[in-house]
CSV table of C-alpha atoms in Angstrom, one decimal:
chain,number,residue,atom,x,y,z
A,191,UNK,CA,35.6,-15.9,-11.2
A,192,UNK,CA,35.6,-12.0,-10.7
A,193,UNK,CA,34.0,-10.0,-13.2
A,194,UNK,CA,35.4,-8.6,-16.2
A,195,UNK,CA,36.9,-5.2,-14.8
A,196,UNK,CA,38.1,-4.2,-18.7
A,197,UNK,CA,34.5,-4.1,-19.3
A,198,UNK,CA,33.0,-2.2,-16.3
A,199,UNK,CA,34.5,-1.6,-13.0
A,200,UNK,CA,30.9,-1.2,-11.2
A,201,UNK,CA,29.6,-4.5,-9.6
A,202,UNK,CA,27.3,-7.1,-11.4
A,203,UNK,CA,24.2,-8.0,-9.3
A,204,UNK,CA,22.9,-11.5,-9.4
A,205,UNK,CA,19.2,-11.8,-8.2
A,206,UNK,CA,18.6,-15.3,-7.3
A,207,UNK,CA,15.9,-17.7,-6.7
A,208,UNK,CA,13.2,-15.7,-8.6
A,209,UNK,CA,10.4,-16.5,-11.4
A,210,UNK,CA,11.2,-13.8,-14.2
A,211,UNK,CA,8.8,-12.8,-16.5
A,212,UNK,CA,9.6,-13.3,-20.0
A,213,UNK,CA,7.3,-13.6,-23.1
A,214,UNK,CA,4.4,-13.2,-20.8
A,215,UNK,CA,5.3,-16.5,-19.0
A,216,UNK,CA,7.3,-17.2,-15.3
A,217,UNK,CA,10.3,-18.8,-15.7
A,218,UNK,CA,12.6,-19.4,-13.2
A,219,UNK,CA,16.1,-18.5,-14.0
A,220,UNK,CA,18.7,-15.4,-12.3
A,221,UNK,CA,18.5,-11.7,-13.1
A,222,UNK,CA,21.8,-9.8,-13.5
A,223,UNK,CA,22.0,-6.5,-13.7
A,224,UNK,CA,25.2,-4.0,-13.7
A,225,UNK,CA,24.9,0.0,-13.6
A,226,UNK,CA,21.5,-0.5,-13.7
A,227,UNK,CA,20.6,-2.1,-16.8
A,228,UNK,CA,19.9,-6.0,-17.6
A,229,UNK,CA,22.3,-7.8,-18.5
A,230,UNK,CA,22.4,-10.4,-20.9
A,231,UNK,CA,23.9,-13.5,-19.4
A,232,UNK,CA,25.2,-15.6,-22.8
A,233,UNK,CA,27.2,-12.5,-23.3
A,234,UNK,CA,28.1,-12.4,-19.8
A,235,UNK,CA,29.5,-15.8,-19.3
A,236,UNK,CA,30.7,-16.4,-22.8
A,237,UNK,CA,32.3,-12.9,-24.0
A,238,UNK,CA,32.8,-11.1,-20.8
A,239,UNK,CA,33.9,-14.4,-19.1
A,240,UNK,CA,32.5,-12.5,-15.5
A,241,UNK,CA,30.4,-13.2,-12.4
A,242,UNK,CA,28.7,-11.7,-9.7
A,243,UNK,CA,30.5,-9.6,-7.0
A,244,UNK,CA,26.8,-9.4,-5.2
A,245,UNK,CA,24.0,-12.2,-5.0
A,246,UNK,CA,20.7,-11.6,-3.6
A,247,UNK,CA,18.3,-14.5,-2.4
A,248,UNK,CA,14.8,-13.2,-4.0
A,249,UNK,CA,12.6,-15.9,-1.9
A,250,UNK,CA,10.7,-17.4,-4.6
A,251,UNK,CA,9.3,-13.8,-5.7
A,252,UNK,CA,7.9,-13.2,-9.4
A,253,UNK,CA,10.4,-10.6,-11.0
A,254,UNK,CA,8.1,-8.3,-13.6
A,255,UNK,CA,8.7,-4.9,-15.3
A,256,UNK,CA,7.3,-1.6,-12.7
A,257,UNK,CA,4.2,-0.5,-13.5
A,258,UNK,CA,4.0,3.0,-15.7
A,259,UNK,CA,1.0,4.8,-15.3
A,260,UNK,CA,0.2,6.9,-17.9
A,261,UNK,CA,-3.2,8.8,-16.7
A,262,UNK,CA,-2.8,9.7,-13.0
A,263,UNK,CA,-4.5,13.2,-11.6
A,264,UNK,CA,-3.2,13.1,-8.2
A,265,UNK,CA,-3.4,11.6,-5.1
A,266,UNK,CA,-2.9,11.0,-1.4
A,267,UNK,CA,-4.4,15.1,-1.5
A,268,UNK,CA,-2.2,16.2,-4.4
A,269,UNK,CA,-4.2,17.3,-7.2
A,270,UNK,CA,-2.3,18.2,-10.5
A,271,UNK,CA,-4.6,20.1,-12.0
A,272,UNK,CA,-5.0,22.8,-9.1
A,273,UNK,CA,-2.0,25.3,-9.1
A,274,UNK,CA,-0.7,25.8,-5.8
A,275,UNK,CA,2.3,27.0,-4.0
A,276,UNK,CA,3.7,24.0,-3.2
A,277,UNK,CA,3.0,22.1,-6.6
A,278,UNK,CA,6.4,20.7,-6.8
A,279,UNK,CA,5.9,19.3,-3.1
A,280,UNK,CA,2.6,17.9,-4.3
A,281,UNK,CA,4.4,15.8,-7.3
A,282,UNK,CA,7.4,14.5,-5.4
A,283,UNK,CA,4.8,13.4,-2.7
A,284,UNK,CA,2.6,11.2,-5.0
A,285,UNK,CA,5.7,10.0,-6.5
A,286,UNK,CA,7.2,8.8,-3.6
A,287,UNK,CA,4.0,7.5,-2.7
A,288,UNK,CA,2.9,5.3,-5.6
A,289,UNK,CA,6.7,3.6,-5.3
A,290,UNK,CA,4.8,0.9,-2.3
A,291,UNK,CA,2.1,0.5,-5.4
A,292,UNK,CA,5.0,-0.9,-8.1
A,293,UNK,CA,5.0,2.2,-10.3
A,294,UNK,CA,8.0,3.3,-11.0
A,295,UNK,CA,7.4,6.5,-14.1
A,296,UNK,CA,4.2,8.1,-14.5
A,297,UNK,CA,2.6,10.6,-16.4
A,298,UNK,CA,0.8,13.5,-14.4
A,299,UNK,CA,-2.3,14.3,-15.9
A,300,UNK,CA,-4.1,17.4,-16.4
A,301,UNK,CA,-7.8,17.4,-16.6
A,302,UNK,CA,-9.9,20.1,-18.5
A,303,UNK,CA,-8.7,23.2,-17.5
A,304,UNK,CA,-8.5,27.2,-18.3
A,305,UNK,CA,-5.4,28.3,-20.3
A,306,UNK,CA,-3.9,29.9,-17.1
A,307,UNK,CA,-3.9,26.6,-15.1
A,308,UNK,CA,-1.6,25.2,-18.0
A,309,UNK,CA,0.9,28.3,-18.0
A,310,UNK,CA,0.8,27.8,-14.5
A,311,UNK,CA,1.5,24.1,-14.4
A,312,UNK,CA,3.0,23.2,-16.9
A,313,UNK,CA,6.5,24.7,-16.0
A,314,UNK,CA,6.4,22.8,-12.8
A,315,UNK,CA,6.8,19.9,-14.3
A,316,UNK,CA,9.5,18.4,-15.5
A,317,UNK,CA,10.7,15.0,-17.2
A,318,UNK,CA,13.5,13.0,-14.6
A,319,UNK,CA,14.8,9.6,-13.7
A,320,UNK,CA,12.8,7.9,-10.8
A,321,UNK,CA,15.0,6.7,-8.1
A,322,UNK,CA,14.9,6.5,-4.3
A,323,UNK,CA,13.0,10.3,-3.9
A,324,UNK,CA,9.8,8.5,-6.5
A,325,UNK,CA,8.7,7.4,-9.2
A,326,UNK,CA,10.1,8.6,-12.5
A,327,UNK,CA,8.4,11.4,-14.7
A,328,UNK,CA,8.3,10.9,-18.2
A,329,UNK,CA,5.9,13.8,-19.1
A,330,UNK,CA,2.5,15.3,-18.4
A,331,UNK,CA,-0.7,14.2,-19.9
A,332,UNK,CA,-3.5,16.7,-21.0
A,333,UNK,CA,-6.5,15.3,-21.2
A,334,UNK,CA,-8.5,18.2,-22.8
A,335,UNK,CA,-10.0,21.0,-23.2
A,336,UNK,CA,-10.1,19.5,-27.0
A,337,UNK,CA,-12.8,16.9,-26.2
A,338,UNK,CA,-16.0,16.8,-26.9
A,339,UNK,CA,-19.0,18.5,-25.2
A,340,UNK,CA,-21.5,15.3,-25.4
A,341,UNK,CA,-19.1,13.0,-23.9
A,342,UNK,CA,-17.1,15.4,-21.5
A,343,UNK,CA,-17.4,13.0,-18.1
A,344,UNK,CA,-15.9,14.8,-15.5
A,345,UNK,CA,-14.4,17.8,-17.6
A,346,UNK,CA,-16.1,21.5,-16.6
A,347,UNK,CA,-17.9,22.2,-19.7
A,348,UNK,CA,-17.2,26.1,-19.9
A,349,UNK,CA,-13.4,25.0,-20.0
A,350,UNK,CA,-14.2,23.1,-23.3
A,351,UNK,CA,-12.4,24.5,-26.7
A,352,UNK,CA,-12.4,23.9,-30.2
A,353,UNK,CA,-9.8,24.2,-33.1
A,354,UNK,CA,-10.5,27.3,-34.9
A,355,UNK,CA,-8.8,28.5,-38.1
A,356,UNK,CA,-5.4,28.5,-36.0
A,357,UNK,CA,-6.3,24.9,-35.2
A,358,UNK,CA,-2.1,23.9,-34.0
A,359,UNK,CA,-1.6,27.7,-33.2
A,360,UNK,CA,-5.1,27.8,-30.9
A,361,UNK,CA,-3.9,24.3,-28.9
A,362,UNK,CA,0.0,26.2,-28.3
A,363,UNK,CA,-2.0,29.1,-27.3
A,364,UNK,CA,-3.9,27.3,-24.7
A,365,UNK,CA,-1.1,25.2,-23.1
A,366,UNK,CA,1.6,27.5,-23.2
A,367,UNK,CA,4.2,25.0,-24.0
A,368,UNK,CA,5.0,21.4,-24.8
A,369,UNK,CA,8.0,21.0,-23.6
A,370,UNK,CA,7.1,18.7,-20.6
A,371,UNK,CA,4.1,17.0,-22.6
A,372,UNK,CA,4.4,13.6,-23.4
A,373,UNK,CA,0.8,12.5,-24.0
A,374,UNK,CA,-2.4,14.7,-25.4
A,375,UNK,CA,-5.7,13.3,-25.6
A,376,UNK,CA,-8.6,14.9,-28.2
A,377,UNK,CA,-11.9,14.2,-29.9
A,378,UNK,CA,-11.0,13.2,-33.2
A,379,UNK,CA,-14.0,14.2,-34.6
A,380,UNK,CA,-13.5,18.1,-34.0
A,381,UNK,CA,-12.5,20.1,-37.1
A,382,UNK,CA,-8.8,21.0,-38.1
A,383,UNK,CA,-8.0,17.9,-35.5
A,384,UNK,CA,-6.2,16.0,-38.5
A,385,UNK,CA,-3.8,18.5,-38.8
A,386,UNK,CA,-3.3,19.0,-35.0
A,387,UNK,CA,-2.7,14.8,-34.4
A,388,UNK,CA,0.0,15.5,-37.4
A,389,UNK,CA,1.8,18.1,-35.3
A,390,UNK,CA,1.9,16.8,-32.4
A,391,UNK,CA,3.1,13.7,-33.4
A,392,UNK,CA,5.6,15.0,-35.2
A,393,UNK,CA,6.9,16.1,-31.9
A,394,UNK,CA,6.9,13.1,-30.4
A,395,UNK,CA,4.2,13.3,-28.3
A,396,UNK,CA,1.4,11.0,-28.1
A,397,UNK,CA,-1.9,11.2,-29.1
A,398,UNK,CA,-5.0,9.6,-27.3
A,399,UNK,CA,-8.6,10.0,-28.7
A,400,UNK,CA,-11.0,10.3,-26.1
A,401,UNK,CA,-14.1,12.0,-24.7
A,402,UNK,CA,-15.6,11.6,-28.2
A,403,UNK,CA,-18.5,11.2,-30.3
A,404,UNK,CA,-16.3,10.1,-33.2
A,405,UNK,CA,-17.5,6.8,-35.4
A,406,UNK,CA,-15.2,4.4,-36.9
A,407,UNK,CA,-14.0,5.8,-40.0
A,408,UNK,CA,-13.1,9.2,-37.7
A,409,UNK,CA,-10.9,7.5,-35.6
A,410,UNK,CA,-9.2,5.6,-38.3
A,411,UNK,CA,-8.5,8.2,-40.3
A,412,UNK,CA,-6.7,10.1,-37.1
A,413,UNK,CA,-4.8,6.6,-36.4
A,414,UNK,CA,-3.8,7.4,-39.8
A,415,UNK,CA,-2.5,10.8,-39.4
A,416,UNK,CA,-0.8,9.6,-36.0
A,417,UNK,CA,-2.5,8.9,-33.4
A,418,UNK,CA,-1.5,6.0,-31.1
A,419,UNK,CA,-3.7,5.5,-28.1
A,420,UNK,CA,-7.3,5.4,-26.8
A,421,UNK,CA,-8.0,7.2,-23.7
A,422,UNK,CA,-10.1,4.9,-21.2
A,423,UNK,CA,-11.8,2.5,-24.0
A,424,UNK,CA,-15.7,2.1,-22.7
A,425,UNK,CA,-15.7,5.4,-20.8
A,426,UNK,CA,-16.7,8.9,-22.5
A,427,UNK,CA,-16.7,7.2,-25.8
A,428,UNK,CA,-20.0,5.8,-28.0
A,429,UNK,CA,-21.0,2.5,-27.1
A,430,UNK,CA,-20.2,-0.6,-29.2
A,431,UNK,CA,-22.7,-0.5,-31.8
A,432,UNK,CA,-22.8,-3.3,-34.4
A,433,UNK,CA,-22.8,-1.3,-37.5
A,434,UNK,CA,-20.8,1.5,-36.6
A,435,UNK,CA,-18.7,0.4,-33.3
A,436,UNK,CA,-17.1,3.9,-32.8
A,437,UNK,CA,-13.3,4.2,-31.2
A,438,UNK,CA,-13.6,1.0,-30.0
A,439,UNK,CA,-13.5,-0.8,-33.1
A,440,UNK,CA,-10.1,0.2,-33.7
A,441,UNK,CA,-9.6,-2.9,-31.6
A,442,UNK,CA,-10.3,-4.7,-34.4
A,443,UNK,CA,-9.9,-2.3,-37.7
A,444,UNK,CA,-7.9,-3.6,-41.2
A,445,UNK,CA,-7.4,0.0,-41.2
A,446,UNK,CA,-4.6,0.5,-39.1
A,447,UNK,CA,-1.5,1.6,-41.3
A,448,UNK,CA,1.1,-1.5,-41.8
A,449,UNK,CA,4.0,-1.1,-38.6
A,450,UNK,CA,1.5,0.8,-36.5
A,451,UNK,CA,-0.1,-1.0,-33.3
A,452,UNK,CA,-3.2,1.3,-31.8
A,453,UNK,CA,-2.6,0.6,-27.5
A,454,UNK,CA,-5.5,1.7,-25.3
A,455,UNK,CA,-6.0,2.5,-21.5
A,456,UNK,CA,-8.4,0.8,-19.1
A,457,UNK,CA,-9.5,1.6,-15.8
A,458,UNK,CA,-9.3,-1.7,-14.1
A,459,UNK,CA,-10.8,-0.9,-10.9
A,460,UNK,CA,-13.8,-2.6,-10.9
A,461,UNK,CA,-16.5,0.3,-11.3
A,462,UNK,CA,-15.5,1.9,-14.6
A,463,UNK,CA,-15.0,-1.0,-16.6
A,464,UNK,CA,-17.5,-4.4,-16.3
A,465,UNK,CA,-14.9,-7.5,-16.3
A,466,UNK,CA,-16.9,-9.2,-18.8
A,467,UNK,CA,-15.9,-5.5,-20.8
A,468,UNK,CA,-12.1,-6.2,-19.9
A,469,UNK,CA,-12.1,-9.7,-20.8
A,470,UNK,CA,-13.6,-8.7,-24.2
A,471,UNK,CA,-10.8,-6.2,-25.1
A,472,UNK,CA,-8.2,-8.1,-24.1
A,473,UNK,CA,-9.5,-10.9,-25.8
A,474,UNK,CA,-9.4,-9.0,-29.0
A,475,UNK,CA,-6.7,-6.6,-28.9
A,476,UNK,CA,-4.3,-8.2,-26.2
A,477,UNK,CA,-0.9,-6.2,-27.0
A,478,UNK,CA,-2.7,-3.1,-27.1
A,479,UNK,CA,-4.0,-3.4,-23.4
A,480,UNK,CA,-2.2,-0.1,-21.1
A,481,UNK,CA,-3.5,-0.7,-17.5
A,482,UNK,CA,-4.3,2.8,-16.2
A,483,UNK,CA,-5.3,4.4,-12.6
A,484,UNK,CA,-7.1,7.7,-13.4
A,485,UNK,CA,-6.7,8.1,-10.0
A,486,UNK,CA,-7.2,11.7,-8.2
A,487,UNK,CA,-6.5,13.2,-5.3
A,488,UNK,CA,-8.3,11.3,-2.5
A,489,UNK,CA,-6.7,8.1,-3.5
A,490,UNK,CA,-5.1,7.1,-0.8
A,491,UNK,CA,-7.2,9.2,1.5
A,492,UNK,CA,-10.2,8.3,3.5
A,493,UNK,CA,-14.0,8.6,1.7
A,494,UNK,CA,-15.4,12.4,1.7
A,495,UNK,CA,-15.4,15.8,-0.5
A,496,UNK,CA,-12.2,16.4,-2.7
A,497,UNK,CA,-11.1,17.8,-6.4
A,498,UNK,CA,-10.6,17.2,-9.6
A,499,UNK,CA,-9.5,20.3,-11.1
A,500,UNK,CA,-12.2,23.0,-11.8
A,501,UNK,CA,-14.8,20.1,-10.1
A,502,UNK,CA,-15.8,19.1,-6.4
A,503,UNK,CA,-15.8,15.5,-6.2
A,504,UNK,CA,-17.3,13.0,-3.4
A,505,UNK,CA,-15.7,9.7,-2.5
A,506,UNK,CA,-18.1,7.1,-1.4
A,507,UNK,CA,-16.5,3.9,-1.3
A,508,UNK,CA,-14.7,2.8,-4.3
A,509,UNK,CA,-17.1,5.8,-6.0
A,510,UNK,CA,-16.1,8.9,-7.5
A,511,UNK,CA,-18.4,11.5,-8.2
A,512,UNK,CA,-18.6,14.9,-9.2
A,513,UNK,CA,-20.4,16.2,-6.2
A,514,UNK,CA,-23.7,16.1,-6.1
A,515,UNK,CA,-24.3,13.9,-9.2
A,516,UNK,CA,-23.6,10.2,-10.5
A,517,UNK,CA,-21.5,11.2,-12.7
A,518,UNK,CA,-18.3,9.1,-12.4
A,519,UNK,CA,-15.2,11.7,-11.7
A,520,UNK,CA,-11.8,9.5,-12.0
A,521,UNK,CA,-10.9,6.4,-9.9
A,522,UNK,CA,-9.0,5.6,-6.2
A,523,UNK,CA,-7.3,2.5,-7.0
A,524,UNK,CA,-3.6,1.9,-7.1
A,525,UNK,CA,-1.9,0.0,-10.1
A,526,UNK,CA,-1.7,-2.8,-8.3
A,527,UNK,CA,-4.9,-3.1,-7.0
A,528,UNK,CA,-5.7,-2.8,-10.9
A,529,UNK,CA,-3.5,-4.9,-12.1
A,530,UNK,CA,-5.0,-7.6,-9.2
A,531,UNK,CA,-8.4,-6.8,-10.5
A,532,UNK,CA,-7.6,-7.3,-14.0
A,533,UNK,CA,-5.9,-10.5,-13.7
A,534,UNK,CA,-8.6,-12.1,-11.7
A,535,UNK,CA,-11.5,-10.7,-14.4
A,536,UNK,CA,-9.6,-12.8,-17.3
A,537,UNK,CA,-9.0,-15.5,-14.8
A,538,UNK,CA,-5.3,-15.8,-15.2
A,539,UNK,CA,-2.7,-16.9,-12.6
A,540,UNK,CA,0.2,-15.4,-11.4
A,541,UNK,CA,2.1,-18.0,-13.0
A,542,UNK,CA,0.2,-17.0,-16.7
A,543,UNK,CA,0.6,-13.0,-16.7
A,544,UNK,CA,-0.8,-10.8,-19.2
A,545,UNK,CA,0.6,-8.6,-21.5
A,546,UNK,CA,-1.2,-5.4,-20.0
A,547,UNK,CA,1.7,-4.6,-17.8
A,548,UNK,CA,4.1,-4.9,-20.6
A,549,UNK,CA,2.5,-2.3,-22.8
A,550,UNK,CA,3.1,0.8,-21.3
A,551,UNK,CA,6.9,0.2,-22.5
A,552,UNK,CA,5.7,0.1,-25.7
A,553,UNK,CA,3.3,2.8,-25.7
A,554,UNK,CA,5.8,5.6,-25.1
A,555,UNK,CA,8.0,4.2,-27.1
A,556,UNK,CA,10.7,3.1,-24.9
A,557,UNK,CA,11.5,-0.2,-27.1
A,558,UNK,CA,9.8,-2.5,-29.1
A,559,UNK,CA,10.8,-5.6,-27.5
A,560,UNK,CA,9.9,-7.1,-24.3
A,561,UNK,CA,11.1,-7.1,-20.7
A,562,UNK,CA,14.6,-8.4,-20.1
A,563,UNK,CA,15.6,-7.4,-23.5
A,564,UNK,CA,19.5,-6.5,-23.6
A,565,UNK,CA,20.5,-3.6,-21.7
A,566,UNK,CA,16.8,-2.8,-20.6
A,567,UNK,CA,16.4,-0.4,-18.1
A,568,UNK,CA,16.5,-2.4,-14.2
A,569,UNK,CA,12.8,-1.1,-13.6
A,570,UNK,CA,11.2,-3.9,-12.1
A,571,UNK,CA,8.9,-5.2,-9.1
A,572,UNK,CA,9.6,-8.4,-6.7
A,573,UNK,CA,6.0,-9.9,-6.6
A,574,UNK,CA,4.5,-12.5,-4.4
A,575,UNK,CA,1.7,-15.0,-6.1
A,576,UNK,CA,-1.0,-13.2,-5.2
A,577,UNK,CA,0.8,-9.9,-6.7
A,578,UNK,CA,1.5,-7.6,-4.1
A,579,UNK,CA,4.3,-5.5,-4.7
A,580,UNK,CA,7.3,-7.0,-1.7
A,581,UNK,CA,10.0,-4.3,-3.8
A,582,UNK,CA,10.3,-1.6,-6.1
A,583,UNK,CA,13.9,-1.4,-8.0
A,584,UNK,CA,14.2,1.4,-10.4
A,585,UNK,CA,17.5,1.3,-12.6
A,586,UNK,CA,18.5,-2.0,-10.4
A,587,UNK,CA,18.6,0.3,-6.8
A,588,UNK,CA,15.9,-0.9,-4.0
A,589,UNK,CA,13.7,2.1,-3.9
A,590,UNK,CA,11.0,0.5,-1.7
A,591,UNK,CA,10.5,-2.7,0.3
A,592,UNK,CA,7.2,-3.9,1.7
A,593,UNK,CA,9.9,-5.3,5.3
A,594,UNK,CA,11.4,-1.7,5.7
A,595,UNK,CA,7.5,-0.7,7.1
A,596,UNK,CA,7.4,-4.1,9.4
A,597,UNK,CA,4.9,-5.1,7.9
């Protein structure tokens, strides 16, 4: 039976032989996909009355959504918060790159940084479709200078800022523009932030508390005026404490407005985070859990000296450093390696697959339904069991296949 030209003239695309992932579970059934969204095949067969004009033999592969990485400084030697001639060059190349990892949109993220860096920066970026040439760009993240001074990590302390009687006027002032800016993180706990977190969101873009000092009641009440996200739950934060447990017991708070889901990142590389610490979260916050890299530039690259903005930064091993101290300075895992890690810390199968990789979709607000919802964007990985990425499809076009290296 030919497909239903009065419909759509371009071809339907039957992936068969293939264990999709749908409600957090593998089930084996075909995915179809025309002009580069997924279709849904009652309406197919039953109103459309069409077929495939293509079929393609998966091999037994898991079919799951790409991987969106919403904190990622840089790598294989790019590093986003360094303005150079050749910035542009710099982003395509980690977007191309981080296609043979499964991601498939990313945010670039901006560390700490003088006001100049950002008006020189920011206008290089810009939000576009992934395809073939990388990974899709959905807008940058700035993570800081708004943070706070006792918990700045890796962030060069004379580049720190506070909100002064200006408080939305002073944060414009320092970035330039938020045209491209999808995600911000601050400390909550700074003065004039409230009204900040309400502008910002009012724009659309995210807000992330992080690098903070803030106790519970803080970071409910900016949950309350917007914000949506936790940057890096564990790291630069107050520890869990019993009678006051800080950001992270937003996991948990009755104080989340009605509608409103708090989502938080996690640094599943196996040196920022304790698995025993990822089990825990997950365990009490599941559909909040946002898999995240905070990878920088020498990902990719072999151990030695490299950047992280304003910061000289030493790779030894799996180690980041800011150079010279122990003072851990972003990640070089890929998302897959992360997402590997985090699935064998909560001892679950590939057949069992959490919900971590489904949240970035819901972070950023791209639907509030799950993968393989009607006409969902074709962004999705072919997995084996032991999830290595075998192909990257972005808007249902092969992108990147693990064959095409001979490997």
């Amino acid at each position: 039976m030919p497909s239903n030209k009065s419909v759509s003239d371009a071809p339907i695309v039957q992936f068969t032989n293939c264990r999709i992932l749908r409600n957090h579970q593998l089930q084996r059934e075909d995915l179809w996909v025309r002009e580069g969204k997924i279709l849904n095949p009652e309406k197919l067969f039953f109103e459309e009355k069409g077929s495939a004009d293509i079929q393609l033999d998966c091999k037994d592969s898991i079919i799951a959504p790409g991987f969106i990485d919403v904190q990622i400084n840089g790598g294989f030697g790019v590093d986003f918060s360094l303005a150079t001639d050749d910035f542009k060059s710099g982003i395509d190349l980690v977007s191309q790159k981080i296609l043979s990892h499964g991601v498939t949109s990313f945010c670039p993220t901006l560390v700490t940084s003088p006001p100049s860096l950002y008006y020189q920066v920011l206008p290089q970026i810009s939000v576009r479709n992934g395809g073939a040439h990388g990974a899709g760009i959905l807008g940058a993240h700035l993570e800081g200078p708004f943070i706070s001074k006792e918990k700045k990590g890796a962030h060069p302390e004379h580049c720190l800022r506070t909100f002064e009687a200006g408080a939305f006027q002073d944060l414009l002032a320092t970035y330039g523009s938020l045209d491209c800016v999808r995600i911000v993180t601050l400390a909550p706990e700074m003065k004039r932030s409230s009204e900040v977190i309400r502008e910002l969101t009012k724009r659309g873009i995210c807000v992330s508390l992080g690098h903070s000092v803030a106790n519970l009641s803080q970071a409910e009440e900016a949950v309350q005026h917007g914000a949506t996200f936790i940057t890096h739950l564990f790291n630069a934060m107050l520890p869990f404490h019993h009678r006051d447990p800080g950001i992270v017991g937003l996991l948990t708070s009755d104080k989340i407005p009605a509608g409103r889901r708090v989502f938080y990142g996690m640094i599943s590389d196996g040196i920022h985070t304790n698995p025993a610490a990822l089990r825990i979260a997950h365990r009490a916050h599941p559909k909040g859990m946002v898999l995240v890299t905070d990878a920088i530039a020498g990902m990719g690259l072999a151990p030695g000296r490299h950047t992280l903005g304003q910061q000289v930064v030493e790779i030894d091993g799996l180690n980041t450093y800011i150079a010279g101290t122990k003072t851990l300075s972003g990640s070089v895992a890929t998302m897959d390696t992360c997402v590997r890690h985090f699935q064998e810390a909560t001892g679950k199968s590939s057949s069992s697959w959490s919900p971590a990789p489904l949240s970035q979709l819901q972070l950023l607000r791209f639907s509030d339904s799950c993968f393989l919802s009607l006409l969902f964007c074709a962004d999705f990985l072919m997995l084996n069991d032991d999830l290595y990425v075998q192909a990257t499809y972005i808007a249902g076009e092969e992108v990147w296949r693990q064959d095409a290296l001979g490997m």
